[in-house]
Amino acid sequence: MAVHTYSQVWDLDIFFEGGSNSREFTAHLEKTKAKIHGFQQSVESWLPGSSLEDAATLKQLIDRFEEAAKPLRQAGAFVSCLQAQNTQDKQASELKARVTELSARLQTVLLGFDQKLSTCTPDEWTAMMKDPFLKELKFILSERRERAADKLPAEEEALITSLSIDGYHGWGQMYDLLVGSVKIPYRENGEEKLLSVGQAANLFADSDRKTRKAVFTAWEKAWGENSDFFAKVLNHLAGFRLNIYNKRGWDDFLKEPLEMNRMKKETLDAMWSSISEQKETMIRFLNRKAKLLGLEALSWYDLDASLGQANTRMSYQQGADFIIENFSNFSEEMAGFARKAFEDRWIEAEDRQGKAPGGFHTYFPESSQSRIFMTYSGTASNVSTLAHELGHGFHTYAMRDLHLFNRSYAMNVAETASTFAETIVSDAAVKKAASREEKLGLLEDKIQRSVALMMNIQSRFLFETRFYEERKKGVVSVQRLNELMKEAQEEAYGGALKEYHPLFWASKLHFFITGVPFYNFPYTFGFLFSMGIYAKALEEGQGYEHRYMALLRDSASMTVEELAQKHLQTDLTKKDFWEQAVHLCVKDIEEFLALTE
Ligand SMILES: [Zn+2]
């Protein structure tokens, strides 16, 4: 048998030699800047409708865009890898600032491009879209054109964008600054410590309830003391957004988030009601967990508590082999992709100091290669993370020869391939568990995640919609925000908890993100959409590979309803699909309940 040892350190030199001091990379940035300028000039000189050669001109413009966007993404991927592998790399932060500036520049040119698209008459548009090359990009181009037409005139939108920097985005940055100053006092071994928000949050998974409760009490108090500031920021962010919607003549605040995710309101409603209808079993899980922890009912700070089951460990090599082996039960191409990633040093997994926390996947379009970042210490959740990020990689691999315009999937489908890959591996781990304890631990991990996606995220969505509704009428007070949050949690958790977390609206970054509105429901969508696909894959076995890859390829060039209709022959606005997906999670819970009877 061939002995293989995979490197745990990635190869970045293949892109640009010399890390953050790479001269090659500096030259690359200069080249990118020139390409963006080239695209800008072409956009500015285009007068749609002025000649019979419109289709040819538009094709040329799109080529120019790709010539600028590809090296820019290559640069962005490189810089994020540099920053993650060494958080102390100051040079990398400087490079990051340069890339951010170039991205902003390209975005501005794209806005101009979209405006030009929107000035084409319907006849001109129909004629252009007959061109075979443009036809391939019709969905994206029409989407850009319609969105531009739906907004205010170009100069007014440009004014909003520029005012947003110190207004809207400024408030978002103010939140980050305030959170940085929040300290949670905590007594450990008789010594008073001031924990950062991140350090305190980690203690909610502690196995000692006294610790969790003490941290939670201090946590609520600290957010409470600063709640006036956070309420101010939240009200301004929502107010800013609502004002813009108002000026554009949009009366529904869900319009933008739904459009960004290319989905219908009916689909969202069908998803939430399928979840609500199957809450009973989730509540039974929460009650069982309380019993196992020796409690009458769980409180907010018990939700992430570990039941203390035995944890098995896998070396990096074993983890890699386990992933490849289980991927191959579904798809040889997926297994081959993972093998290549391990062999060609696409993964940075070494457990060492100075690395950023968390994990991510990024793609280098000029090289058609992925890079995956994480820290591997041998836990089951590390193996899942690795599979998850490889799933993201496989998604980009499935789309590798598409035009850049047809590769930008929305947030709700972004997690499809990753969740799918992660589910394959975590299901296999549960099946192969050597003891009852191990099985329970792994099952609990899985359930914990699905319950969070269906209950916690639902509470965020309920809170945010109600908050926006009230914000339309005026500023919402701290007390009211607390009430809204608590009510949303009670509803989403089916009243199963003893104590809730009313100040969650202040402590959760996602409510303050300015890049994306309603940073919540796409998570649940992505998870359940992937579970629905997984259910189909289980039915069909190995032969599903090609259909799965075809779905991934189309995931950025149609609405989610069209995607599901074409590849799953299902109507997402109806509950059947969602019910089946939720049921897969419910089955895990039933197994857990039976094992802990
Ligand atoms: Zn992900």
Coordinates of C-alpha atoms and ligand atoms in Angstrom, one line a residue:
M1 CA 0.0 0.0 0.0
A2 CA 1.3 3.4 -0.9
V3 CA 2.1 5.6 2.1
H4 CA 0.9 9.1 1.7
T5 CA 1.3 12.0 4.0
Y6 CA -0.6 15.2 3.1
S7 CA 1.0 18.5 3.9
Q8 CA -0.9 20.6 6.4
V9 CA 0.6 23.9 5.0
W10 CA -0.7 25.3 1.8
D11 CA 1.1 26.5 -1.3
L12 CA 0.6 30.2 -2.1
D13 CA 3.9 30.6 -4.0
I14 CA 2.4 29.0 -7.0
F15 CA 0.3 32.2 -7.4
F16 CA 2.8 34.9 -6.4
E17 CA 6.2 34.1 -5.0
G18 CA 7.3 35.7 -1.8
G19 CA 4.1 36.2 0.3
S20 CA 3.2 39.7 1.3
N21 CA 6.6 41.0 -0.1
S22 CA 6.0 39.5 -3.5
R23 CA 7.1 41.8 -6.3
E24 CA 5.1 39.7 -8.7
F25 CA 2.0 40.6 -6.8
T26 CA 2.7 44.3 -6.8
A27 CA 3.0 44.1 -10.5
H28 CA -0.3 42.2 -10.6
L29 CA -2.1 44.9 -8.7
E30 CA -0.8 47.5 -11.2
K31 CA -2.0 45.4 -14.1
T32 CA -5.4 45.0 -12.4
K33 CA -5.7 48.7 -11.9
A34 CA -5.0 49.3 -15.6
K35 CA -7.6 46.7 -16.6
I36 CA -10.3 48.4 -14.4
H37 CA -9.4 51.7 -16.1
G38 CA -9.8 50.1 -19.5
F39 CA -13.3 48.7 -18.5
Q40 CA -14.2 52.2 -17.2
Q41 CA -13.3 53.9 -20.5
S42 CA -15.3 51.4 -22.5
V43 CA -18.4 51.8 -20.3
E44 CA -18.2 55.6 -20.5
S45 CA -17.9 55.7 -24.2
W46 CA -20.8 53.3 -24.9
L47 CA -24.0 54.9 -26.1
P48 CA -26.6 52.1 -26.3
G49 CA -28.9 52.3 -29.3
S50 CA -26.5 54.5 -31.3
S51 CA -25.4 51.8 -33.7
L52 CA -26.4 48.5 -35.2
E53 CA -23.3 47.0 -33.6
D54 CA -24.8 47.1 -30.0
A55 CA -24.5 43.4 -29.4
A56 CA -20.9 43.4 -30.5
T57 CA -20.1 46.4 -28.3
L58 CA -21.8 44.9 -25.3
K59 CA -19.8 41.6 -25.8
Q60 CA -16.6 43.6 -25.9
L61 CA -17.6 45.4 -22.7
I62 CA -18.3 42.1 -21.0
D63 CA -14.8 40.9 -22.1
R64 CA -13.3 44.0 -20.6
F65 CA -15.2 43.4 -17.4
E66 CA -13.9 39.8 -17.2
E67 CA -10.3 41.0 -17.9
A68 CA -10.6 43.3 -14.9
A69 CA -12.6 41.2 -12.5
K70 CA -10.5 38.0 -12.8
P71 CA -7.2 39.5 -11.7
L72 CA -9.0 41.4 -9.0
R73 CA -10.5 38.3 -7.6
Q74 CA -7.2 36.5 -7.9
A75 CA -5.7 39.4 -5.8
G76 CA -8.5 39.3 -3.3
A77 CA -8.1 35.6 -2.7
F78 CA -4.3 35.9 -2.3
V79 CA -4.6 38.7 0.2
S80 CA -7.2 37.0 2.3
C81 CA -5.0 33.9 2.5
L82 CA -2.0 36.0 3.5
Q83 CA -4.0 37.7 6.3
A84 CA -5.4 34.5 7.6
Q85 CA -2.2 32.5 7.8
N86 CA -0.5 35.2 9.9
T87 CA -2.7 37.9 11.6
Q88 CA 0.5 39.9 12.4
D89 CA 1.4 40.4 8.8
K90 CA 1.2 44.2 8.5
Q91 CA 2.2 44.2 4.9
A92 CA -0.8 42.0 4.1
S93 CA -3.1 44.5 5.7
E94 CA -1.7 47.2 3.5
L95 CA -2.2 45.0 0.4
K96 CA -5.8 44.4 1.6
A97 CA -6.5 48.1 1.7
R98 CA -5.3 48.4 -1.9
V99 CA -7.4 45.5 -3.1
T100 CA -10.5 47.0 -1.3
E101 CA -9.9 50.3 -3.1
L102 CA -9.7 48.5 -6.4
S103 CA -12.9 46.6 -5.7
A104 CA -14.8 49.8 -4.8
R105 CA -13.5 51.3 -8.1
L106 CA -14.8 48.3 -10.1
Q107 CA -18.1 48.4 -8.3
T108 CA -18.6 52.0 -9.3
V109 CA -17.8 51.3 -12.9
L110 CA -20.3 48.4 -12.8
L111 CA -23.0 50.7 -11.5
G112 CA -22.4 52.9 -14.6
F113 CA -22.5 49.7 -16.8
D114 CA -25.9 48.7 -15.2
Q115 CA -27.3 52.2 -15.8
K116 CA -26.4 51.9 -19.5
L117 CA -28.1 48.6 -19.7
S118 CA -31.2 50.1 -18.3
T119 CA -31.3 52.8 -21.0
C120 CA -31.7 50.2 -23.8
T121 CA -35.2 50.2 -25.1
P122 CA -37.1 46.8 -24.9
D123 CA -36.7 46.3 -28.7
E124 CA -33.0 47.0 -28.6
W125 CA -32.7 44.6 -25.6
T126 CA -34.6 41.8 -27.3
A127 CA -32.5 42.2 -30.4
M128 CA -29.2 42.1 -28.5
M129 CA -30.2 39.0 -26.4
K130 CA -30.5 37.0 -29.6
D131 CA -26.8 36.9 -29.9
P132 CA -25.6 33.4 -28.9
F133 CA -22.9 34.7 -26.4
L134 CA -25.2 37.2 -24.8
K135 CA -28.0 34.7 -24.6
E136 CA -25.9 32.6 -22.2
L137 CA -25.7 35.6 -19.9
K138 CA -29.3 36.8 -20.4
F139 CA -30.5 36.1 -16.9
I140 CA -27.7 38.0 -15.2
L141 CA -27.7 40.9 -17.7
S142 CA -31.5 41.3 -17.5
E143 CA -31.3 41.1 -13.7
R144 CA -28.7 43.9 -13.7
R145 CA -30.8 46.0 -16.1
E146 CA -34.0 45.6 -14.1
R147 CA -32.4 46.3 -10.8
A148 CA -30.9 49.5 -12.2
A149 CA -34.2 50.5 -13.7
D150 CA -35.9 49.9 -10.3
K151 CA -33.6 52.4 -8.6
L152 CA -33.3 56.2 -8.7
P153 CA -31.6 58.0 -11.6
A154 CA -27.8 57.3 -11.8
E155 CA -26.7 60.6 -10.2
E156 CA -29.0 60.2 -7.2
E157 CA -27.9 56.6 -6.7
A158 CA -24.3 57.8 -6.9
L159 CA -25.0 60.4 -4.2
I160 CA -26.6 57.7 -2.0
T161 CA -23.5 55.5 -2.4
S162 CA -21.2 58.3 -1.5
L163 CA -23.3 59.5 1.5
S164 CA -23.5 55.8 2.7
I165 CA -19.8 55.7 3.4
D166 CA -19.9 58.1 6.3
G167 CA -23.6 57.5 7.0
Y168 CA -24.8 54.0 6.7
H169 CA -21.5 52.1 6.7
G170 CA -20.1 54.5 9.3
W171 CA -22.9 53.3 11.7
G172 CA -22.0 49.7 10.9
Q173 CA -18.3 50.5 11.8
M174 CA -19.4 52.3 14.9
Y175 CA -21.0 49.0 16.0
D176 CA -17.7 47.1 15.6
L177 CA -15.9 49.8 17.6
L178 CA -18.5 49.6 20.4
V179 CA -18.4 45.9 20.6
G180 CA -14.6 46.0 20.9
S181 CA -15.0 48.1 24.0
V182 CA -17.6 45.8 25.7
K183 CA -15.9 43.8 28.4
I184 CA -17.6 40.9 30.4
P185 CA -16.4 40.7 34.0
Y186 CA -15.9 37.1 35.0
R187 CA -14.4 35.5 38.2
E188 CA -12.2 32.6 37.7
N189 CA -10.2 30.8 40.5
G190 CA -10.9 33.8 42.7
E191 CA -9.5 36.2 40.2
E192 CA -11.6 38.9 38.5
K193 CA -11.1 38.9 34.7
L194 CA -12.4 41.1 31.9
L195 CA -13.4 38.9 29.0
S196 CA -13.8 40.1 25.4
V197 CA -17.1 39.4 23.7
G198 CA -15.6 36.5 21.8
Q199 CA -13.9 34.9 24.9
A200 CA -17.2 35.1 26.9
A201 CA -19.2 33.6 24.0
N202 CA -16.9 30.6 24.0
L203 CA -17.8 29.8 27.6
F204 CA -21.5 29.2 26.6
A205 CA -20.3 25.8 25.5
D206 CA -18.7 25.0 28.8
S207 CA -19.9 21.8 30.5
D208 CA -20.2 23.5 33.9
R209 CA -23.6 25.1 34.3
K210 CA -22.4 27.5 37.0
T211 CA -19.8 28.9 34.6
R212 CA -22.4 29.3 31.8
K213 CA -24.9 31.0 34.1
A214 CA -22.4 33.3 35.6
V215 CA -21.1 34.4 32.2
F216 CA -24.6 34.8 30.9
T217 CA -25.6 37.1 33.8
A218 CA -22.5 39.2 33.3
W219 CA -23.1 39.1 29.6
E220 CA -26.7 40.4 29.7
K221 CA -25.6 43.1 32.2
A222 CA -22.8 44.3 30.0
W223 CA -25.0 44.5 26.9
G224 CA -27.7 46.2 29.0
E225 CA -25.3 48.9 30.2
N226 CA -24.4 49.8 26.6
S227 CA -27.9 49.2 25.1
D228 CA -28.7 52.8 24.5
F229 CA -25.7 53.0 22.1
F230 CA -26.6 49.8 20.3
A231 CA -30.2 50.8 20.0
K232 CA -29.1 54.1 18.5
V233 CA -26.9 52.4 15.9
L234 CA -29.6 49.8 15.0
N235 CA -32.3 52.5 14.6
H236 CA -30.0 54.6 12.3
L237 CA -29.1 51.6 10.2
A238 CA -32.7 50.6 9.7
G239 CA -33.8 54.2 9.2
F240 CA -31.2 54.8 6.5
R241 CA -32.3 51.7 4.7
L242 CA -36.0 52.5 5.0
N243 CA -35.5 56.0 3.7
I244 CA -33.7 54.8 0.6
Y245 CA -36.4 52.2 0.0
N246 CA -39.0 54.9 0.4
K247 CA -37.3 57.3 -2.1
R248 CA -37.1 54.4 -4.6
G249 CA -40.7 53.8 -4.1
W250 CA -40.3 50.3 -2.5
D251 CA -42.8 49.7 0.2
D252 CA -41.8 46.2 1.2
F253 CA -38.5 46.0 3.2
L254 CA -38.2 42.3 2.2
K255 CA -38.0 43.3 -1.5
E256 CA -34.3 43.8 -1.5
P257 CA -33.2 40.8 0.6
L258 CA -35.5 38.5 -1.4
E259 CA -34.3 39.8 -4.7
M260 CA -30.7 39.5 -3.7
N261 CA -31.4 35.8 -3.0
R262 CA -33.4 35.4 -6.2
M263 CA -36.4 34.0 -4.4
K264 CA -40.1 34.6 -3.9
K265 CA -41.9 35.5 -0.7
E266 CA -44.1 32.4 -1.2
T267 CA -41.0 30.3 -1.0
L268 CA -39.9 31.9 2.2
D269 CA -43.3 31.5 3.7
A270 CA -43.5 27.8 2.7
M271 CA -40.1 27.2 4.3
W272 CA -41.0 28.8 7.6
S273 CA -44.4 27.2 7.9
S274 CA -42.9 23.7 7.2
I275 CA -40.5 24.3 10.1
S276 CA -43.2 25.6 12.4
E277 CA -45.3 22.5 11.7
Q278 CA -42.5 20.1 12.8
K279 CA -41.5 22.0 15.9
E280 CA -42.9 19.4 18.2
T281 CA -40.0 17.0 17.8
M282 CA -37.5 19.8 18.1
I283 CA -39.1 20.8 21.4
R284 CA -38.9 17.2 22.6
F285 CA -35.2 17.3 21.9
L286 CA -34.8 20.5 24.0
N287 CA -36.7 18.9 26.8
R288 CA -34.7 15.7 26.6
K289 CA -31.5 17.7 26.6
A290 CA -32.7 19.5 29.7
K291 CA -33.4 16.2 31.4
L292 CA -30.0 14.8 30.5
L293 CA -28.4 17.9 32.0
G294 CA -30.5 17.4 35.2
L295 CA -32.7 20.5 34.5
E296 CA -36.4 21.1 34.5
A297 CA -36.0 23.2 31.3
L298 CA -33.2 24.7 29.3
S299 CA -32.2 28.3 29.5
W300 CA -30.6 30.3 26.6
Y301 CA -27.2 29.6 28.0
D302 CA -27.7 25.8 28.1
L303 CA -28.5 25.6 24.3
D304 CA -24.8 25.1 23.3
A305 CA -23.8 23.2 26.4
S306 CA -22.1 19.9 25.5
L307 CA -23.6 16.7 27.0
G308 CA -20.1 15.6 27.6
Q309 CA -20.1 12.5 25.3
A310 CA -16.9 10.8 24.5
N311 CA -15.0 12.4 21.6
T312 CA -13.0 10.4 19.2
R313 CA -10.1 12.0 17.5
M314 CA -8.7 11.5 14.0
S315 CA -5.3 12.5 12.7
Y316 CA -5.2 14.8 9.7
Q317 CA -4.4 11.9 7.5
Q318 CA -7.3 9.8 8.9
G319 CA -9.6 12.7 8.5
A320 CA -8.6 13.3 4.9
D321 CA -9.0 9.6 4.1
F322 CA -12.4 9.5 5.8
I323 CA -13.6 12.4 3.7
I324 CA -12.4 11.1 0.4
E325 CA -13.8 7.6 1.1
N326 CA -17.2 8.9 2.0
F327 CA -17.4 11.5 -0.8
S328 CA -16.7 8.6 -3.2
N329 CA -19.9 6.8 -2.1
F330 CA -21.8 9.7 -3.6
S331 CA -19.5 10.9 -6.4
E332 CA -16.2 9.9 -7.8
E333 CA -15.7 13.4 -9.1
M334 CA -16.2 14.9 -5.6
A335 CA -13.7 12.4 -4.2
G336 CA -11.2 13.2 -6.9
F337 CA -11.5 16.9 -6.3
A338 CA -10.9 16.4 -2.5
R339 CA -7.9 14.1 -3.2
K340 CA -6.4 16.7 -5.5
A341 CA -6.9 19.4 -2.9
F342 CA -5.0 17.3 -0.3
E343 CA -2.3 16.3 -2.7
D344 CA -1.6 19.6 -4.3
R345 CA -1.4 21.6 -1.0
W346 CA -4.6 23.6 -1.5
I347 CA -5.3 23.4 2.3
E348 CA -3.9 25.2 5.2
A349 CA -4.8 23.2 8.3
E350 CA -1.8 23.3 10.6
D351 CA -2.5 23.9 14.3
R352 CA -0.1 26.8 15.1
Q353 CA -0.1 30.2 16.7
G354 CA -0.8 33.4 14.8
K355 CA -3.5 32.0 12.5
A356 CA -6.9 33.7 12.2
P357 CA -9.8 31.8 13.8
G358 CA -12.5 30.0 11.7
G359 CA -12.4 28.5 8.3
F360 CA -13.1 29.6 4.7
H361 CA -12.7 28.7 1.1
T362 CA -11.5 31.0 -1.6
Y363 CA -11.0 30.7 -5.3
F364 CA -8.2 31.8 -7.6
P365 CA -10.0 32.3 -11.0
E366 CA -6.9 32.8 -13.1
S367 CA -5.4 29.5 -11.9
S368 CA -8.7 27.6 -11.5
Q369 CA -7.6 26.5 -8.0
S370 CA -9.2 26.6 -4.6
R371 CA -7.6 27.3 -1.2
I372 CA -9.0 26.2 2.1
F373 CA -8.2 27.7 5.4
M374 CA -8.8 26.2 8.8
T375 CA -7.1 24.9 11.9
Y376 CA -7.2 21.1 12.4
S377 CA -6.8 19.7 15.9
G378 CA -8.4 16.3 15.3
T379 CA -12.0 16.8 16.5
A380 CA -15.1 15.5 14.7
S381 CA -16.1 19.1 14.1
N382 CA -12.8 19.8 12.4
V383 CA -13.4 16.9 10.0
S384 CA -16.9 18.4 9.3
T385 CA -15.4 21.8 8.7
L386 CA -12.9 20.4 6.3
A387 CA -15.6 18.6 4.4
H388 CA -17.7 21.8 4.4
E389 CA -15.0 23.9 2.9
L390 CA -14.2 21.2 0.3
G391 CA -17.9 21.3 -0.6
H392 CA -17.5 25.1 -1.4
G393 CA -14.5 24.2 -3.5
F394 CA -16.4 21.6 -5.4
H395 CA -19.1 24.1 -6.1
T396 CA -16.6 26.4 -7.8
Y397 CA -15.1 23.4 -9.5
A398 CA -18.5 22.5 -11.0
M399 CA -18.7 26.0 -12.4
R400 CA -15.1 26.4 -13.5
D401 CA -15.7 26.9 -17.2
L402 CA -18.7 29.2 -16.9
H403 CA -18.5 32.9 -17.6
L404 CA -17.7 35.0 -14.5
F405 CA -21.1 36.6 -14.6
N406 CA -22.7 33.1 -14.3
R407 CA -20.7 32.2 -11.3
S408 CA -21.9 34.7 -8.7
Y409 CA -24.4 32.7 -6.6
A410 CA -26.4 34.4 -3.9
M411 CA -26.0 33.8 -0.2
N412 CA -28.9 31.3 0.1
V413 CA -27.4 28.9 -2.5
A414 CA -23.8 29.6 -1.5
E415 CA -24.1 27.0 1.3
T416 CA -25.7 24.3 -0.8
A417 CA -22.6 22.3 -1.8
S418 CA -20.8 22.9 1.5
T419 CA -23.7 21.7 3.6
F420 CA -24.2 18.7 1.3
A421 CA -20.5 17.7 1.7
E422 CA -20.6 18.2 5.4
T423 CA -23.8 16.1 5.8
I424 CA -22.2 13.2 3.9
V425 CA -19.3 13.2 6.3
S426 CA -21.2 13.7 9.5
D427 CA -23.8 11.1 8.6
A428 CA -21.1 8.6 7.9
A429 CA -19.4 9.4 11.2
V430 CA -22.7 8.7 13.1
K431 CA -23.1 5.4 11.2
K432 CA -19.6 4.3 11.9
A433 CA -19.5 5.3 15.6
A434 CA -17.9 2.6 17.7
S435 CA -19.9 3.1 20.9
R436 CA -23.3 4.4 22.0
E437 CA -21.6 7.4 23.7
E438 CA -19.7 8.3 20.5
K439 CA -22.8 8.0 18.4
L440 CA -24.8 10.2 20.8
G441 CA -22.1 12.9 20.8
L442 CA -22.0 13.0 17.0
L443 CA -25.8 13.0 16.7
E444 CA -26.1 15.8 19.2
D445 CA -23.6 17.9 17.2
K446 CA -25.7 17.4 14.1
I447 CA -29.0 18.2 15.8
Q448 CA -27.6 21.2 17.6
R449 CA -26.8 22.7 14.3
S450 CA -30.1 22.0 12.7
V451 CA -32.0 23.2 15.7
A452 CA -30.0 26.4 15.6
L453 CA -30.8 26.9 12.0
M454 CA -34.5 26.3 12.4
M455 CA -35.1 27.9 15.8
N456 CA -32.5 30.5 16.5
I457 CA -32.4 31.8 12.9
Q458 CA -36.2 31.9 12.8
S459 CA -36.2 34.1 16.0
R460 CA -33.8 36.5 14.3
F461 CA -36.0 36.7 11.2
L462 CA -39.2 37.2 13.3
F463 CA -37.5 39.9 15.3
E464 CA -36.1 41.7 12.4
T465 CA -39.3 41.8 10.4
R466 CA -41.2 43.1 13.4
F467 CA -38.5 45.7 14.2
Y468 CA -38.6 47.0 10.7
E469 CA -42.3 47.2 10.7
E470 CA -42.2 49.4 13.9
R471 CA -39.2 51.4 12.8
K472 CA -41.3 52.6 9.8
K473 CA -43.3 54.6 12.4
G474 CA -40.4 55.9 14.3
V475 CA -37.4 55.2 16.6
V476 CA -37.8 51.9 18.6
S477 CA -36.7 52.1 22.3
V478 CA -34.4 49.7 24.1
Q479 CA -37.3 48.4 26.1
R480 CA -39.3 47.7 23.0
L481 CA -36.4 46.0 21.2
N482 CA -35.9 43.7 24.2
E483 CA -39.6 42.8 24.2
L484 CA -39.6 42.1 20.5
M485 CA -36.5 39.9 20.8
K486 CA -37.9 37.9 23.7
E487 CA -41.3 37.4 22.0
A488 CA -39.5 36.2 18.8
Q489 CA -37.4 33.8 20.8
E490 CA -40.4 32.4 22.7
E491 CA -42.2 31.9 19.5
A492 CA -39.3 30.3 17.6
Y493 CA -38.4 28.0 20.5
G494 CA -42.0 27.0 21.1
G495 CA -41.9 28.4 24.7
A496 CA -39.5 25.5 25.6
L497 CA -36.9 27.7 27.4
K498 CA -36.9 28.9 30.9
E499 CA -34.8 32.1 30.4
Y500 CA -34.4 33.9 27.1
H501 CA -31.8 36.4 25.8
P502 CA -33.7 39.8 25.3
L503 CA -30.5 41.7 24.5
F504 CA -29.6 39.3 21.7
W505 CA -30.4 42.1 19.2
A506 CA -27.4 44.0 20.6
S507 CA -25.0 41.2 20.9
K508 CA -25.5 39.7 17.4
L509 CA -23.3 41.2 14.7
H510 CA -25.6 40.0 12.0
F511 CA -28.2 42.7 12.7
F512 CA -25.6 45.3 12.1
I513 CA -24.0 44.1 8.8
T514 CA -24.4 46.8 6.2
G515 CA -23.3 44.7 3.2
V516 CA -26.4 42.4 3.2
P517 CA -29.9 43.2 4.6
F518 CA -31.7 40.4 6.6
Y519 CA -28.5 38.3 7.2
N520 CA -30.6 35.4 8.5
F521 CA -33.1 33.5 6.4
P522 CA -30.6 32.7 3.6
Y523 CA -28.8 30.5 6.2
T524 CA -31.9 28.4 6.9
F525 CA -32.8 28.3 3.2
G526 CA -29.3 27.1 2.2
F527 CA -29.3 24.4 4.9
L528 CA -32.7 23.0 4.1
F529 CA -32.3 23.3 0.3
S530 CA -29.2 21.2 0.7
M531 CA -31.0 18.7 2.9
G532 CA -33.7 18.3 0.2
I533 CA -31.0 17.6 -2.4
Y534 CA -29.4 15.2 0.0
A535 CA -32.7 13.3 0.4
K536 CA -32.8 12.9 -3.4
A537 CA -29.2 11.8 -3.6
L538 CA -29.9 9.1 -0.9
E539 CA -32.8 7.8 -3.1
E540 CA -30.8 7.7 -6.3
G541 CA -27.2 6.8 -5.1
Q542 CA -24.1 7.1 -7.3
G543 CA -26.0 8.1 -10.5
Y544 CA -27.0 11.3 -8.9
E545 CA -23.5 12.9 -9.4
H546 CA -24.2 14.4 -12.8
R547 CA -27.5 15.8 -11.9
Y548 CA -26.1 17.3 -8.8
M549 CA -23.3 18.9 -10.7
A550 CA -25.7 20.2 -13.3
L551 CA -27.7 21.9 -10.5
L552 CA -24.6 23.5 -9.0
R553 CA -23.6 24.8 -12.5
D554 CA -27.0 26.5 -12.8
S555 CA -27.0 27.9 -9.3
A556 CA -26.0 31.4 -10.3
S557 CA -28.0 31.9 -13.5
M558 CA -31.7 31.5 -12.5
T559 CA -34.0 32.0 -9.6
V560 CA -34.1 29.4 -6.9
E561 CA -37.6 28.4 -8.0
E562 CA -36.4 27.8 -11.5
L563 CA -33.4 25.9 -10.3
A564 CA -35.5 23.6 -8.2
Q565 CA -38.0 23.1 -10.9
K566 CA -35.4 22.3 -13.5
H567 CA -33.2 20.0 -11.4
L568 CA -35.4 18.6 -8.7
Q569 CA -38.8 18.8 -10.5
T570 CA -40.2 20.5 -7.4
D571 CA -42.1 23.7 -6.6
L572 CA -40.3 25.6 -3.8
T573 CA -43.4 27.7 -3.2
K574 CA -45.2 24.6 -2.0
K575 CA -44.5 22.9 1.3
D576 CA -43.7 19.3 0.1
F577 CA -40.0 19.9 -0.6
W578 CA -39.4 21.8 2.7
E579 CA -41.3 19.2 4.7
Q580 CA -39.1 16.4 3.4
A581 CA -36.0 18.4 4.2
V582 CA -37.1 19.2 7.7
H583 CA -38.0 15.6 8.2
L584 CA -34.4 14.5 7.7
C585 CA -33.5 16.6 10.7
V586 CA -36.4 15.3 12.6
K587 CA -35.3 11.7 12.0
D588 CA -31.9 12.5 13.7
I589 CA -33.8 13.8 16.7
E590 CA -36.0 10.7 16.8
E591 CA -32.9 8.5 16.8
F592 CA -31.4 10.6 19.6
L593 CA -34.6 10.4 21.6
A594 CA -34.7 6.6 21.2
L595 CA -31.1 6.2 22.3
T596 CA -31.6 8.3 25.4
E597 CA -35.0 6.9 26.4
Ligands
ZN1 ZN -19.8 27.8 4.2

